[in-house]
Amino acid sequence: MDRNDVTWRGYWSAAVTPFTSTGAVDEQALRDVVTQSVGQGVHGICVNGSTGEWFSQTLSERRRVAEVVAEAVGGQTPTVVGVTATRVSDAVDLAKHAAQIGADSVIAAPPPLARPTYRELESYYSEIFDATDLPAWLYNFPQDNGHAISVDELVRLSAIPTVVAVKQSAPGIEELIATIEAVGSTLRVFGNMLSRLGAALIRSGFGGDGHFGSGMLLGAQMPAFFEATWKGDVAGAEEIAARYARLMDRIAGARPDGYNWAFGGMQSTLKAAMNVLGESGAIPASPSCRSTTPRTSPRSARSCARPGCCAPPRRPATRPVEQPLRQRRRRPPPD
């Protein structure tokens, strides 16, 4: 298999997994999230990825979450199931289950905490992906996973027969461009493409196929960015890209640790923003904590989600300069 065996492109949503206050999966909220995303025209959905908090779920919960999403999607858009696990046997079981429920593909990051050598990494991926006939994604997200897959290693791993795509989430645009250049002719390459640069790369023919984003905070505008890019609507694509950049600047902030967002953990901030927008974000599961920053909650997502909003931030009003207190006139000393 290679990139020509699939037609994947555009905006794919990494769906959240809503939880109840007791830590159980909120299946109805999960269905609502998926149904809304499909209705907004998403080009693909990922379940049990990093955004989906797979690390907070048991294996049985991960299987049930995948089943709920597959049922809700109903074949309307491609579904990819995250099968990352520290134990290879667990990842294999999850991959087999994904095939049984009719998923379109599986995706796996390196085994967390293991820090594998290349030989170990190749063995890990081969054992997982050889367990089914499903097309497979490599997933490089070192700031989350703790292990970076180099571009040279991606080239070598692309020889695994069922690998057809890579989700390149390493920080910095340089790594994405190098990945497109190295494997773009054989693999579908997804990365931070919802940007002016991403649109330019697609329009120029250099490459890049799509963007895997956390949720759908801009709703139908997110897949619309790619629709506009494909049909040559440069102004329309750039307007959405600018709005998305401002949104992420507000709710993600400077990311001093390279991963978490401005108001707490990535997942908790995303869910808080979804709840503000009236979506079924629910709450994160332990060890994630709710986003509780007072007064600076992700309410800016409400304005950013509407066309014409999310304008550049206004400069703060200049405070009037306080005049010094008039000194009292000294009385002349008595004679």
Phi, psi and omega in degrees: 000154170207192186300335183283352178272354177228165181242021188293133175192173175090205183265120176248132181265127169276105189285145172285161171249106180290140177238155174273176180295342178268359180092002178278153176292130178270093188295321181293318177298321178297316177299319180298317179300312183292315180299318179295318180298316179297318179296334179274003174087021180302145184271351179182158181227134175252132178244143179062038169269197179298317178298328182279005175054049179300331184291346179263005185246151170283168179298322179294323177293319179298320177295317181293320178300317178298321180295315180299316181293316180300320179294318182292322179291317176059032178078007183285337178207155181299142179238129176243135182254127176284130183236015180305136178201154177288321178269126182300322181299325177293316179297321178297314179300318180293323178294317178297320178296320178301319178294322182295326184269003175089021175295157182271338182193172175232155180223142180215136169268168176303157180296123182302142176072345187285331184049060187289151168288171180298319181300318179292322180295318178296320178295317179302307182294320181297317181294320180291308188285335177285350183286342179221173175264006182291143170300148188231152177248137164275147184227114179249110181217070189296329181290343175259317190271332181092358179226126179264130173267117181290162178299320178299321178291324176299321178299315182290321180290338180294348178283347176299128193307324185265359180285121181234353186207160176223136171259105185263103183246019176294148181292146178093137182287338183300319182294323178294315180297318179296324179293315178301316182294322186279319187233003184299338180279343182242336181239149167288131183244118176248143179192207181281076185259351181276075184200168177299320179295317179301316178298320180295320179297319180292313183296326183284345183088003179297319178134188188098128188251332183184184185229127173264108183249160178277102178073200186224054185296334175260010175058224185295345179294334184290308172293332180296332176303314181288322177301318179294319180297315182296326182266005175085015178277081186297315182298317180296317179295317182292328177296316179292319180299320180294320179296319180294320180297320179291321178301310182293328177296326181282313187267340178265323178070206185281346182048065183301333178264006177080002185219301186289160186263182191290334187246022181135202178296158181303310183294318183292322178293317178300315181294322177297317179295320177299317180296322177298324180279001180083016178267168185271061180285331183058222183229159177284166176257154176303137015271001177292150179243155178296152174282117188233013182298120183291145173065336181247036179293169183288037179291342176298340177298330181299314181284324182293337184279353182255138177303141179087351180256192182059045177290164177306141183301139179287151174288140179298144180298139181286126179284138179298142179289125180288130179281139178296146177299136179292126181291141177292140178288126180288138175283144177295145180298148180294149179293000000 
